[in-house]
Coordinates of C-alpha atoms in Angstrom, one line a residue:
L853 CA 17.1 -18.2 -5.4
L854 CA 20.5 -17.8 -7.0
A855 CA 19.9 -20.9 -9.1
M856 CA 16.7 -19.3 -10.6
P857 CA 16.8 -17.0 -13.7
Q858 CA 17.8 -13.5 -12.6
R859 CA 16.4 -10.3 -14.0
T860 CA 17.9 -6.8 -13.7
H861 CA 15.9 -3.6 -13.9
R862 CA 16.6 0.0 -13.2
L863 CA 13.9 1.1 -10.7
P864 CA 13.5 4.0 -8.4
I865 CA 13.0 3.8 -4.7
A866 CA 11.1 6.7 -3.1
C867 CA 11.1 7.3 0.6
V868 CA 8.3 8.9 2.5
E869 CA 11.0 11.2 3.9
G870 CA 11.1 12.9 0.5
W871 CA 14.1 11.5 -1.3
S872 CA 14.1 9.3 -4.4
R873 CA 17.0 7.4 -6.1
S874 CA 17.1 5.2 -9.2
A875 CA 19.2 2.0 -8.9
L876 CA 20.0 -1.2 -10.7
W877 CA 18.3 -4.1 -9.0
T878 CA 18.9 -7.8 -9.7
G879 CA 16.9 -10.8 -8.4
V880 CA 14.1 -13.2 -9.2
A881 CA 10.9 -11.9 -10.6
V882 CA 8.1 -12.4 -8.0
R883 CA 5.9 -13.7 -10.8
D884 CA 8.4 -16.4 -11.7
L885 CA 8.6 -17.5 -8.0
V886 CA 4.8 -17.7 -7.8
V887 CA 4.6 -19.7 -11.0
H888 CA 7.5 -22.0 -9.9
A889 CA 5.6 -22.7 -6.6
G890 CA 2.5 -23.6 -8.6
G891 CA 0.6 -20.4 -7.9
D892 CA -1.3 -18.0 -10.1
P893 CA 0.7 -14.8 -10.9
R894 CA -2.7 -12.9 -10.9
S895 CA -2.8 -13.4 -7.1
D896 CA -2.0 -11.1 -4.2
V897 CA 1.1 -12.1 -2.2
T898 CA 1.7 -11.5 1.5
V899 CA 5.4 -10.6 2.2
R900 CA 6.7 -11.4 5.6
S901 CA 9.9 -9.9 6.8
L902 CA 12.5 -11.1 9.3
Q903 CA 11.7 -7.8 11.0
T904 CA 8.8 -8.9 13.2
R905 CA 8.4 -5.7 15.3
G906 CA 6.9 -2.5 14.0
A907 CA 4.6 -1.7 11.1
F908 CA 6.7 -3.1 8.3
G909 CA 7.0 -6.8 9.2
V910 CA 4.2 -7.7 6.8
S911 CA 2.9 -6.2 3.6
T912 CA 0.6 -7.2 0.8
L913 CA 1.9 -7.1 -2.8
P914 CA -1.3 -6.7 -4.9
A915 CA -1.6 -8.9 -8.0
A916 CA -0.9 -6.0 -10.4
F917 CA 2.7 -5.8 -8.9
V918 CA 3.0 -9.6 -8.9
E919 CA 2.2 -9.8 -12.6
D920 CA 4.8 -7.2 -13.5
H921 CA 8.0 -8.9 -14.5
R922 CA 9.9 -5.9 -13.0
T923 CA 8.8 -6.7 -9.5
L924 CA 11.7 -8.5 -7.9
L925 CA 12.8 -10.4 -4.9
A926 CA 16.0 -8.5 -5.2
L927 CA 19.4 -10.0 -4.2
E928 CA 21.7 -7.3 -5.6
L929 CA 21.8 -3.5 -5.7
N930 CA 24.0 -1.9 -8.4
G931 CA 25.8 -5.2 -9.1
E932 CA 26.7 -6.0 -5.4
P933 CA 24.9 -8.3 -3.0
L934 CA 22.4 -6.4 -0.8
S935 CA 23.9 -5.0 2.3
L936 CA 22.1 -5.5 5.6
D937 CA 20.8 -1.9 5.5
H938 CA 19.3 -2.5 2.1
G939 CA 17.5 -5.7 3.2
F940 CA 20.0 -8.6 3.0
P941 CA 19.3 -11.4 2.2
C942 CA 16.5 -10.2 -0.1
R943 CA 13.9 -7.5 -0.4
I944 CA 11.0 -6.6 -2.6
I945 CA 11.5 -3.9 -5.2
A946 CA 8.6 -3.0 -7.5
P947 CA 8.0 -0.1 -9.9
N948 CA 5.7 2.7 -8.7
R949 CA 5.5 1.3 -5.1
P950 CA 6.3 3.5 -2.1
G951 CA 9.6 2.8 -0.5
V952 CA 8.0 2.0 2.8
L953 CA 6.2 -1.0 1.1
Q954 CA 9.4 -2.3 -0.5
T955 CA 9.8 -4.9 2.3
K956 CA 13.3 -5.6 3.4
W957 CA 14.8 -8.8 5.0
V958 CA 12.1 -11.0 3.3
R959 CA 11.5 -14.2 5.2
R960 CA 8.5 -15.7 3.3
L961 CA 6.1 -15.0 0.5
E962 CA 2.5 -16.3 0.8
V963 CA 0.4 -16.6 -2.4
H964 CA -3.3 -15.9 -1.9
T965 CA -5.5 -18.3 -3.9

């Protein structure tokens, strides 16, 4: 992932607990990853986390988010590598997506055809 072109975007993250913060996120655009793998960026993507227990081990990233160049498989937060609490080694961050769906500890992306 580090060898691929990196993008940086200021995006908010909103928690269901009521807080919201804007931060600078850097990583690979999910759309670029999908294209690199031979997929169609107009596809939905299933995101699987290293967290296998609980409700947040799997989420679906609808095609509208995949197509948006600001949706990242983030590797950095505010210029620093992600900490474990923020989803190291990588996490999803997408504009206008609830924080609970910004999957942390990403293990695999599966493109729906």
